[in-house]
Amino acid sequence: MPEIKVTPLGAGQDVGRSCILVSIGGKNIMLDCGMHMGFNDDRRFPDFSYITQNGRLTEFLDCVIISHFHLDHCGALPYMSEMVGYDGPIYMTHPTKAICPILLEDFRKITVDKKGETNFFTSQMIKDCMKKVVPLNLHQTVQVDEELEIKAYYAGHVLGAAMVQIKVGSESVVYTGDYNMTPDRHLGAAWIDKCRPDLLISESTYATTIRDSKRCRERDFLKKVHETVERGGKGENEPQSPHLLLHGNDGEGQPLLQALHHVDQPEDPQDLCTEEHV
């Protein structure tokens, strides 16, 4: 059995700050570089001091791979590359590369410009960080160096999300990031080639949770929208105040908008309310 070392630098026992250091065949790969939204100090960032307490990270890492653009998976990227110091390749899909700097700059404005917090990356640092990004195509095998190769697969979840297979010689690791096996109006189900990796690192946030089907949750949402409209746009317990529906620009709102767009179309009789494992 090959020796593969896995070290969570964040999100080992909680949700947020996803960052996993994998050592395989003499190569060191950082999988995601997220931020924990529950802290307002250095605890929001992964513990990069585990890699080195002095100097830059470049000589200790062969590459960084970002699974998707949510801040709990990419939010610490400019801090890691520009403030701690990393000049190597950062791999992500084309949609992730396009959306990631927008969310990073939006969060920087909230954190620095509005809250006045310090020890945070600047707008220029975001731009400099993104210059180090190497975009990935799905199903494209990328040779990082003579021994290390990576291949991205469709993960569902949000636009551009990817699972990744990492190979060094005969050893391999699959990292899922966040993925979704249930297609919806917006995205399809995750898919990967048949393979036998030596190690599978999988998201498990809802691993023990049984939830209603997406169709049921969609119907509940539309029912609440209809009830609110019938009340003139007022909240059920706030008759004097407008009832506002606000949602972030991170891709999760797309299925809701599409559900509203299709609200008057006839339903498919096969769309049943059944329970599903997610």
PDB file of C-alpha atoms in Angstrom:
ATOM      1  CA  MET A   1       0.000   0.000   0.000  1.00  0.00           C
ATOM      2  CA  PRO A   2       1.535   3.360  -0.994  1.00  0.00           C
ATOM      3  CA  GLU A   3       2.130   5.932   1.715  1.00  0.00           C
ATOM      4  CA  ILE A   4      -0.149   8.913   1.266  1.00  0.00           C
ATOM      5  CA  LYS A   5      -0.249  11.591   3.940  1.00  0.00           C
ATOM      6  CA  VAL A   6      -3.328  13.793   4.430  1.00  0.00           C
ATOM      7  CA  THR A   7      -3.248  16.862   6.681  1.00  0.00           C
ATOM      8  CA  PRO A   8      -6.350  19.055   7.090  1.00  0.00           C
ATOM      9  CA  LEU A   9      -5.193  22.657   7.524  1.00  0.00           C
ATOM     10  CA  GLY A  10      -8.845  23.650   7.913  1.00  0.00           C
ATOM     11  CA  ALA A  11     -12.323  22.062   7.889  1.00  0.00           C
ATOM     12  CA  GLY A  12     -11.052  18.888   9.491  1.00  0.00           C
ATOM     13  CA  GLN A  13     -13.872  18.845  12.024  1.00  0.00           C
ATOM     14  CA  ASP A  14     -16.091  21.748  11.007  1.00  0.00           C
ATOM     15  CA  VAL A  15     -17.637  23.422   7.967  1.00  0.00           C
ATOM     16  CA  GLY A  16     -15.591  26.254   6.479  1.00  0.00           C
ATOM     17  CA  ARG A  17     -11.903  26.999   5.838  1.00  0.00           C
ATOM     18  CA  SER A  18     -11.551  23.938   3.594  1.00  0.00           C
ATOM     19  CA  CYS A  19      -7.858  23.287   2.985  1.00  0.00           C
ATOM     20  CA  ILE A  20      -6.251  19.853   2.762  1.00  0.00           C
ATOM     21  CA  LEU A  21      -2.559  19.142   2.262  1.00  0.00           C
ATOM     22  CA  VAL A  22      -1.934  15.846   0.462  1.00  0.00           C
ATOM     23  CA  SER A  23       1.542  14.319   0.179  1.00  0.00           C
ATOM     24  CA  ILE A  24       1.728  11.599  -2.460  1.00  0.00           C
ATOM     25  CA  GLY A  25       4.790  10.147  -4.176  1.00  0.00           C
ATOM     26  CA  GLY A  26       6.989  12.941  -2.865  1.00  0.00           C
ATOM     27  CA  LYS A  27       4.620  15.649  -4.134  1.00  0.00           C
ATOM     28  CA  ASN A  28       2.712  18.127  -1.953  1.00  0.00           C
ATOM     29  CA  ILE A  29      -0.667  19.344  -3.215  1.00  0.00           C
ATOM     30  CA  MET A  30      -2.965  21.829  -1.483  1.00  0.00           C
ATOM     31  CA  LEU A  31      -6.632  21.054  -2.110  1.00  0.00           C
ATOM     32  CA  ASP A  32      -8.754  24.191  -1.695  1.00  0.00           C
ATOM     33  CA  CYS A  33      -7.815  27.256   0.320  1.00  0.00           C
ATOM     34  CA  GLY A  34     -10.958  28.483   2.029  1.00  0.00           C
ATOM     35  CA  MET A  35     -11.956  30.957   4.690  1.00  0.00           C
ATOM     36  CA  HIS A  36     -14.012  30.356   7.838  1.00  0.00           C
ATOM     37  CA  MET A  37     -16.834  32.894   7.903  1.00  0.00           C
ATOM     38  CA  GLY A  38     -17.379  32.495  11.657  1.00  0.00           C
ATOM     39  CA  PHE A  39     -14.134  34.199  12.740  1.00  0.00           C
ATOM     40  CA  ASN A  40     -12.870  37.783  12.442  1.00  0.00           C
ATOM     41  CA  ASP A  41      -9.203  37.109  13.198  1.00  0.00           C
ATOM     42  CA  ASP A  42      -6.435  34.848  11.895  1.00  0.00           C
ATOM     43  CA  ARG A  43      -8.529  31.803  12.776  1.00  0.00           C
ATOM     44  CA  ARG A  44     -10.554  32.461   9.644  1.00  0.00           C
ATOM     45  CA  PHE A  45      -7.552  31.283   7.582  1.00  0.00           C
ATOM     46  CA  PRO A  46      -6.110  27.756   7.352  1.00  0.00           C
ATOM     47  CA  ASP A  47      -3.085  26.999   9.517  1.00  0.00           C
ATOM     48  CA  PHE A  48      -0.334  27.554   6.950  1.00  0.00           C
ATOM     49  CA  SER A  49       2.297  27.512   9.708  1.00  0.00           C
ATOM     50  CA  TYR A  50       2.060  23.717   9.621  1.00  0.00           C
ATOM     51  CA  ILE A  51       3.755  23.823   6.202  1.00  0.00           C
ATOM     52  CA  THR A  52       6.466  26.271   7.235  1.00  0.00           C
ATOM     53  CA  GLN A  53       6.851  28.866   9.981  1.00  0.00           C
ATOM     54  CA  ASN A  54       9.464  30.857   8.089  1.00  0.00           C
ATOM     55  CA  GLY A  55       9.578  31.928   4.476  1.00  0.00           C
ATOM     56  CA  ARG A  56       7.293  31.398   1.509  1.00  0.00           C
ATOM     57  CA  LEU A  57       5.239  28.302   0.702  1.00  0.00           C
ATOM     58  CA  THR A  58       6.447  27.958  -2.901  1.00  0.00           C
ATOM     59  CA  GLU A  59       9.284  25.524  -2.201  1.00  0.00           C
ATOM     60  CA  PHE A  60       7.001  23.287  -0.118  1.00  0.00           C
ATOM     61  CA  LEU A  61       4.051  22.999  -2.537  1.00  0.00           C
ATOM     62  CA  ASP A  62       3.949  21.566  -6.045  1.00  0.00           C
ATOM     63  CA  CYS A  63       0.518  23.032  -6.842  1.00  0.00           C
ATOM     64  CA  VAL A  64      -2.755  24.319  -5.413  1.00  0.00           C
ATOM     65  CA  ILE A  65      -6.139  23.095  -6.703  1.00  0.00           C
ATOM     66  CA  ILE A  66      -9.398  24.992  -6.061  1.00  0.00           C
ATOM     67  CA  SER A  67     -12.587  22.927  -6.446  1.00  0.00           C
ATOM     68  CA  HIS A  68     -15.073  25.828  -6.798  1.00  0.00           C
ATOM     69  CA  PHE A  69     -15.667  29.513  -6.095  1.00  0.00           C
ATOM     70  CA  HIS A  70     -17.450  29.424  -2.719  1.00  0.00           C
ATOM     71  CA  LEU A  71     -15.466  31.394  -0.140  1.00  0.00           C
ATOM     72  CA  ASP A  72     -15.171  28.473   2.265  1.00  0.00           C
ATOM     73  CA  HIS A  73     -13.110  26.825  -0.484  1.00  0.00           C
ATOM     74  CA  CYS A  74     -11.230  29.759  -2.058  1.00  0.00           C
ATOM     75  CA  GLY A  75     -11.559  32.724   0.337  1.00  0.00           C
ATOM     76  CA  ALA A  76      -8.017  32.507   1.753  1.00  0.00           C
ATOM     77  CA  LEU A  77      -6.315  32.203  -1.626  1.00  0.00           C
ATOM     78  CA  PRO A  78      -4.968  35.816  -1.904  1.00  0.00           C
ATOM     79  CA  TYR A  79      -3.880  35.713   1.735  1.00  0.00           C
ATOM     80  CA  MET A  80      -1.967  32.477   1.103  1.00  0.00           C
ATOM     81  CA  SER A  81      -0.344  33.502  -2.193  1.00  0.00           C
ATOM     82  CA  GLU A  82       0.361  37.199  -1.580  1.00  0.00           C
ATOM     83  CA  MET A  83       0.702  37.609   2.199  1.00  0.00           C
ATOM     84  CA  VAL A  84       2.136  34.253   3.251  1.00  0.00           C
ATOM     85  CA  GLY A  85       3.816  33.788  -0.118  1.00  0.00           C
ATOM     86  CA  TYR A  86       3.243  31.298  -2.940  1.00  0.00           C
ATOM     87  CA  ASP A  87       4.330  31.680  -6.568  1.00  0.00           C
ATOM     88  CA  GLY A  88       3.480  28.233  -7.960  1.00  0.00           C
ATOM     89  CA  PRO A  89       0.530  27.183 -10.145  1.00  0.00           C
ATOM     90  CA  ILE A  90      -3.058  27.448  -8.893  1.00  0.00           C
ATOM     91  CA  TYR A  91      -5.482  25.242 -10.823  1.00  0.00           C
ATOM     92  CA  MET A  92      -9.235  25.839 -11.191  1.00  0.00           C
ATOM     93  CA  THR A  93     -11.829  25.604 -13.957  1.00  0.00           C
ATOM     94  CA  HIS A  94     -12.570  28.514 -16.299  1.00  0.00           C
ATOM     95  CA  PRO A  95     -15.920  29.451 -14.619  1.00  0.00           C
ATOM     96  CA  THR A  96     -14.262  29.361 -11.198  1.00  0.00           C
ATOM     97  CA  LYS A  97     -11.484  31.633 -12.426  1.00  0.00           C
ATOM     98  CA  ALA A  98     -14.088  34.095 -13.755  1.00  0.00           C
ATOM     99  CA  ILE A  99     -16.286  34.192 -10.630  1.00  0.00           C
ATOM    100  CA  CYS A 100     -13.730  33.744  -7.851  1.00  0.00           C
ATOM    101  CA  PRO A 101     -12.186  37.278  -7.964  1.00  0.00           C
ATOM    102  CA  ILE A 102     -15.647  38.868  -7.954  1.00  0.00           C
ATOM    103  CA  LEU A 103     -16.611  37.134  -4.698  1.00  0.00           C
ATOM    104  CA  LEU A 104     -13.184  37.793  -3.177  1.00  0.00           C
ATOM    105  CA  GLU A 105     -13.391  41.519  -3.921  1.00  0.00           C
ATOM    106  CA  ASP A 106     -16.977  41.682  -2.655  1.00  0.00           C
ATOM    107  CA  PHE A 107     -15.978  40.085   0.652  1.00  0.00           C
ATOM    108  CA  ARG A 108     -12.879  42.314   0.898  1.00  0.00           C
ATOM    109  CA  LYS A 109     -15.083  45.405   0.613  1.00  0.00           C
ATOM    110  CA  ILE A 110     -17.329  44.169   3.416  1.00  0.00           C
ATOM    111  CA  THR A 111     -14.443  43.151   5.666  1.00  0.00           C
ATOM    112  CA  VAL A 112     -12.031  46.062   5.110  1.00  0.00           C
ATOM    113  CA  ASP A 113     -13.981  49.015   3.709  1.00  0.00           C
ATOM    114  CA  LYS A 114     -17.110  48.613   5.845  1.00  0.00           C
ATOM    115  CA  LYS A 115     -15.893  46.825   8.978  1.00  0.00           C
ATOM    116  CA  GLY A 116     -12.425  48.354   9.011  1.00  0.00           C
ATOM    117  CA  GLU A 117     -10.617  45.096   9.715  1.00  0.00           C
ATOM    118  CA  THR A 118      -6.875  44.782   9.161  1.00  0.00           C
ATOM    119  CA  ASN A 119      -4.478  41.961   8.215  1.00  0.00           C
ATOM    120  CA  PHE A 120      -6.539  41.287   5.110  1.00  0.00           C
ATOM    121  CA  PHE A 121      -5.679  41.121   1.435  1.00  0.00           C
ATOM    122  CA  THR A 122      -6.067  44.101  -0.896  1.00  0.00           C
ATOM    123  CA  SER A 123      -7.714  44.450  -4.315  1.00  0.00           C
ATOM    124  CA  GLN A 124      -4.273  44.376  -5.946  1.00  0.00           C
ATOM    125  CA  MET A 125      -3.426  41.169  -4.095  1.00  0.00           C
ATOM    126  CA  ILE A 126      -6.545  39.534  -5.567  1.00  0.00           C
ATOM    127  CA  LYS A 127      -5.440  40.555  -9.076  1.00  0.00           C
ATOM    128  CA  ASP A 128      -1.869  39.334  -8.487  1.00  0.00           C
ATOM    129  CA  CYS A 129      -3.168  36.052  -7.091  1.00  0.00           C
ATOM    130  CA  MET A 130      -5.407  35.410 -10.101  1.00  0.00           C
ATOM    131  CA  LYS A 131      -2.416  35.895 -12.438  1.00  0.00           C
ATOM    132  CA  LYS A 132      -1.042  32.635 -11.007  1.00  0.00           C
ATOM    133  CA  VAL A 133      -4.169  30.683 -11.950  1.00  0.00           C
ATOM    134  CA  VAL A 134      -3.927  27.993 -14.617  1.00  0.00           C
ATOM    135  CA  PRO A 135      -7.454  27.267 -15.959  1.00  0.00           C
ATOM    136  CA  LEU A 136      -8.578  23.644 -16.279  1.00  0.00           C
ATOM    137  CA  ASN A 137     -10.942  22.041 -18.767  1.00  0.00           C
ATOM    138  CA  LEU A 138     -13.071  19.135 -17.570  1.00  0.00           C
ATOM    139  CA  HIS A 139     -11.658  15.721 -18.536  1.00  0.00           C
ATOM    140  CA  GLN A 140      -8.356  17.357 -19.490  1.00  0.00           C
ATOM    141  CA  THR A 141      -5.263  15.637 -18.139  1.00  0.00           C
ATOM    142  CA  VAL A 142      -2.770  18.285 -17.022  1.00  0.00           C
ATOM    143  CA  GLN A 143       0.884  17.406 -16.486  1.00  0.00           C
ATOM    144  CA  VAL A 144       1.992  19.612 -13.579  1.00  0.00           C
ATOM    145  CA  ASP A 145       5.518  18.220 -13.877  1.00  0.00           C
ATOM    146  CA  GLU A 146       7.126  15.029 -15.145  1.00  0.00           C
ATOM    147  CA  GLU A 147       5.559  12.920 -12.377  1.00  0.00           C
ATOM    148  CA  LEU A 148       2.440  14.754 -11.189  1.00  0.00           C
ATOM    149  CA  GLU A 149      -0.728  14.866 -13.264  1.00  0.00           C
ATOM    150  CA  ILE A 150      -4.253  16.027 -12.467  1.00  0.00           C
ATOM    151  CA  LYS A 151      -7.637  15.623 -14.158  1.00  0.00           C
ATOM    152  CA  ALA A 152     -10.839  17.522 -13.379  1.00  0.00           C
ATOM    153  CA  TYR A 153     -14.383  16.072 -13.479  1.00  0.00           C
ATOM    154  CA  TYR A 154     -17.860  17.599 -13.344  1.00  0.00           C
ATOM    155  CA  ALA A 155     -19.096  17.968  -9.742  1.00  0.00           C
ATOM    156  CA  GLY A 156     -22.487  19.678 -10.106  1.00  0.00           C
ATOM    157  CA  HIS A 157     -23.012  21.840  -6.979  1.00  0.00           C
ATOM    158  CA  VAL A 158     -22.359  25.243  -8.639  1.00  0.00           C
ATOM    159  CA  LEU A 159     -21.171  26.438 -12.028  1.00  0.00           C
ATOM    160  CA  GLY A 160     -17.559  25.378 -12.549  1.00  0.00           C
ATOM    161  CA  ALA A 161     -17.316  23.058  -9.546  1.00  0.00           C
ATOM    162  CA  ALA A 162     -14.915  20.180 -10.146  1.00  0.00           C
ATOM    163  CA  MET A 163     -13.739  16.972  -8.577  1.00  0.00           C
ATOM    164  CA  VAL A 164     -10.100  16.171  -9.234  1.00  0.00           C
ATOM    165  CA  GLN A 165      -8.037  13.034  -9.678  1.00  0.00           C
ATOM    166  CA  ILE A 166      -4.360  13.326  -8.747  1.00  0.00           C
ATOM    167  CA  LYS A 167      -1.789  10.822  -9.981  1.00  0.00           C
ATOM    168  CA  VAL A 168       1.876  10.360  -9.163  1.00  0.00           C
ATOM    169  CA  GLY A 169       3.202   7.231 -10.822  1.00  0.00           C
ATOM    170  CA  SER A 170       0.936   4.338  -9.838  1.00  0.00           C
ATOM    171  CA  GLU A 171      -0.505   6.179  -6.814  1.00  0.00           C
ATOM    172  CA  SER A 172      -3.710   8.212  -7.048  1.00  0.00           C
ATOM    173  CA  VAL A 173      -6.094  10.309  -4.956  1.00  0.00           C
ATOM    174  CA  VAL A 174      -9.589  11.584  -5.797  1.00  0.00           C
ATOM    175  CA  TYR A 175     -10.797  14.772  -4.092  1.00  0.00           C
ATOM    176  CA  THR A 176     -14.493  15.586  -4.564  1.00  0.00           C
ATOM    177  CA  GLY A 177     -14.811  19.054  -3.063  1.00  0.00           C
ATOM    178  CA  ASP A 178     -18.534  19.842  -2.771  1.00  0.00           C
ATOM    179  CA  TYR A 179     -20.568  17.774  -5.212  1.00  0.00           C
ATOM    180  CA  ASN A 180     -24.173  16.958  -5.997  1.00  0.00           C
ATOM    181  CA  MET A 181     -25.589  13.671  -7.299  1.00  0.00           C
ATOM    182  CA  THR A 182     -29.123  14.999  -7.885  1.00  0.00           C
ATOM    183  CA  PRO A 183     -29.676  17.069 -11.054  1.00  0.00           C
ATOM    184  CA  ASP A 184     -31.895  20.142 -10.889  1.00  0.00           C
ATOM    185  CA  ARG A 185     -33.070  22.860 -13.276  1.00  0.00           C
ATOM    186  CA  HIS A 186     -29.653  24.497 -13.162  1.00  0.00           C
ATOM    187  CA  LEU A 187     -26.992  21.764 -12.986  1.00  0.00           C
ATOM    188  CA  GLY A 188     -26.541  18.082 -13.653  1.00  0.00           C
ATOM    189  CA  ALA A 189     -25.266  15.299 -11.400  1.00  0.00           C
ATOM    190  CA  ALA A 190     -21.581  14.792 -10.675  1.00  0.00           C
ATOM    191  CA  TRP A 191     -19.726  12.356 -12.916  1.00  0.00           C
ATOM    192  CA  ILE A 192     -16.296  10.745 -12.870  1.00  0.00           C
ATOM    193  CA  ASP A 193     -14.543   7.997 -14.824  1.00  0.00           C
ATOM    194  CA  LYS A 194     -14.561   4.533 -13.332  1.00  0.00           C
ATOM    195  CA  CYS A 195     -11.390   4.416 -11.277  1.00  0.00           C
ATOM    196  CA  ARG A 196      -9.797   2.798  -8.233  1.00  0.00           C
ATOM    197  CA  PRO A 197      -7.895   5.508  -6.355  1.00  0.00           C
ATOM    198  CA  ASP A 198      -5.688   4.613  -3.430  1.00  0.00           C
ATOM    199  CA  LEU A 199      -7.514   7.286  -1.441  1.00  0.00           C
ATOM    200  CA  LEU A 200     -10.882   9.045  -1.794  1.00  0.00           C
ATOM    201  CA  ILE A 201     -11.365  12.367   0.025  1.00  0.00           C
ATOM    202  CA  SER A 202     -15.068  13.184  -0.079  1.00  0.00           C
ATOM    203  CA  GLU A 203     -17.351  15.938   1.107  1.00  0.00           C
ATOM    204  CA  SER A 204     -19.573  14.634   3.921  1.00  0.00           C
ATOM    205  CA  THR A 205     -21.503  17.688   5.152  1.00  0.00           C
ATOM    206  CA  TYR A 206     -24.910  16.020   4.617  1.00  0.00           C
ATOM    207  CA  ALA A 207     -23.705  12.427   4.689  1.00  0.00           C
ATOM    208  CA  THR A 208     -26.037  11.407   7.528  1.00  0.00           C
ATOM    209  CA  THR A 209     -28.936  13.691   6.603  1.00  0.00           C
ATOM    210  CA  ILE A 210     -32.121  12.563   4.851  1.00  0.00           C
ATOM    211  CA  ARG A 211     -33.876  15.488   3.199  1.00  0.00           C
ATOM    212  CA  ASP A 212     -37.019  15.912   1.149  1.00  0.00           C
ATOM    213  CA  SER A 213     -36.551  15.792  -2.601  1.00  0.00           C
ATOM    214  CA  LYS A 214     -35.604  19.002  -4.363  1.00  0.00           C
ATOM    215  CA  ARG A 215     -39.041  18.997  -5.991  1.00  0.00           C
ATOM    216  CA  CYS A 216     -40.711  19.038  -2.572  1.00  0.00           C
ATOM    217  CA  ARG A 217     -38.453  21.825  -1.308  1.00  0.00           C
ATOM    218  CA  GLU A 218     -39.130  23.756  -4.515  1.00  0.00           C
ATOM    219  CA  ARG A 219     -42.891  23.398  -4.064  1.00  0.00           C
ATOM    220  CA  ASP A 220     -42.671  24.600  -0.449  1.00  0.00           C
ATOM    221  CA  PHE A 221     -40.696  27.622  -1.605  1.00  0.00           C
ATOM    222  CA  LEU A 222     -43.202  28.477  -4.364  1.00  0.00           C
ATOM    223  CA  LYS A 223     -46.102  28.053  -1.949  1.00  0.00           C
ATOM    224  CA  LYS A 224     -44.550  30.628   0.383  1.00  0.00           C
ATOM    225  CA  VAL A 225     -43.964  32.993  -2.548  1.00  0.00           C
ATOM    226  CA  HIS A 226     -47.650  32.712  -3.600  1.00  0.00           C
ATOM    227  CA  GLU A 227     -48.839  33.312  -0.029  1.00  0.00           C
ATOM    228  CA  THR A 228     -46.610  36.361   0.298  1.00  0.00           C
ATOM    229  CA  VAL A 229     -47.809  37.806  -3.020  1.00  0.00           C
ATOM    230  CA  GLU A 230     -51.446  37.268  -1.970  1.00  0.00           C
ATOM    231  CA  ARG A 231     -50.703  39.278   1.193  1.00  0.00           C
ATOM    232  CA  GLY A 232     -49.497  42.133  -0.971  1.00  0.00           C
ATOM    233  CA  GLY A 233     -45.845  41.298  -0.453  1.00  0.00           C
ATOM    234  CA  LYS A 234     -46.051  41.502   3.355  1.00  0.00           C
ATOM    235  CA  GLY A 235     -44.548  39.048   5.788  1.00  0.00           C
ATOM    236  CA  GLU A 236     -46.876  36.677   7.639  1.00  0.00           C
ATOM    237  CA  ASN A 237     -45.988  38.145  11.056  1.00  0.00           C
ATOM    238  CA  GLU A 238     -45.005  41.599   9.787  1.00  0.00           C
ATOM    239  CA  PRO A 239     -48.121  42.995   8.097  1.00  0.00           C
ATOM    240  CA  GLN A 240     -46.734  46.542   8.063  1.00  0.00           C
ATOM    241  CA  SER A 241     -43.354  45.678   6.577  1.00  0.00           C
ATOM    242  CA  PRO A 242     -42.385  44.460   3.124  1.00  0.00           C
ATOM    243  CA  HIS A 243     -41.259  40.845   2.985  1.00  0.00           C
ATOM    244  CA  LEU A 244     -38.031  40.744   0.998  1.00  0.00           C
ATOM    245  CA  LEU A 245     -36.363  37.707  -0.529  1.00  0.00           C
ATOM    246  CA  LEU A 246     -32.621  38.276  -0.717  1.00  0.00           C
ATOM    247  CA  HIS A 247     -30.056  35.836  -2.011  1.00  0.00           C
ATOM    248  CA  GLY A 248     -26.335  35.970  -2.648  1.00  0.00           C
ATOM    249  CA  ASN A 249     -24.691  35.999  -6.064  1.00  0.00           C
ATOM    250  CA  ASP A 250     -22.856  32.709  -5.526  1.00  0.00           C
ATOM    251  CA  GLY A 251     -24.903  30.548  -7.888  1.00  0.00           C
ATOM    252  CA  GLU A 252     -27.222  29.002  -5.303  1.00  0.00           C
ATOM    253  CA  GLY A 253     -30.049  31.350  -6.305  1.00  0.00           C
ATOM    254  CA  GLN A 254     -30.203  30.159  -9.906  1.00  0.00           C
ATOM    255  CA  PRO A 255     -32.486  27.138  -9.257  1.00  0.00           C
ATOM    256  CA  LEU A 256     -34.868  29.373  -7.273  1.00  0.00           C
ATOM    257  CA  LEU A 257     -35.070  31.920 -10.071  1.00  0.00           C
ATOM    258  CA  GLN A 258     -35.663  29.171 -12.595  1.00  0.00           C
ATOM    259  CA  ALA A 259     -38.373  27.668 -10.397  1.00  0.00           C
ATOM    260  CA  LEU A 260     -40.123  31.057 -10.342  1.00  0.00           C
ATOM    261  CA  HIS A 261     -39.738  31.344 -14.115  1.00  0.00           C
ATOM    262  CA  HIS A 262     -41.410  27.955 -14.643  1.00  0.00           C
ATOM    263  CA  VAL A 263     -44.077  28.388 -11.975  1.00  0.00           C
ATOM    264  CA  ASP A 264     -46.985  28.589 -14.445  1.00  0.00           C
ATOM    265  CA  GLN A 265     -45.850  25.704 -16.625  1.00  0.00           C
ATOM    266  CA  PRO A 266     -47.535  22.277 -16.291  1.00  0.00           C
ATOM    267  CA  GLU A 267     -45.768  19.871 -13.963  1.00  0.00           C
ATOM    268  CA  ASP A 268     -44.300  16.569 -14.968  1.00  0.00           C
ATOM    269  CA  PRO A 269     -46.397  13.817 -13.340  1.00  0.00           C
ATOM    270  CA  GLN A 270     -43.173  11.907 -12.639  1.00  0.00           C
ATOM    271  CA  ASP A 271     -41.943  14.719 -10.350  1.00  0.00           C
ATOM    272  CA  LEU A 272     -42.913  13.112  -7.050  1.00  0.00           C
ATOM    273  CA  CYS A 273     -42.128  14.094  -3.487  1.00  0.00           C
ATOM    274  CA  THR A 274     -39.789  11.360  -2.393  1.00  0.00           C
ATOM    275  CA  GLU A 275     -36.992  11.301   0.125  1.00  0.00           C
ATOM    276  CA  GLU A 276     -33.415  11.282  -1.066  1.00  0.00           C
ATOM    277  CA  HIS A 277     -29.944  10.971   0.408  1.00  0.00           C
ATOM    278  CA  VAL A 278     -27.813  14.010  -0.357  1.00  0.00           C
TER     279      VAL A 278
END
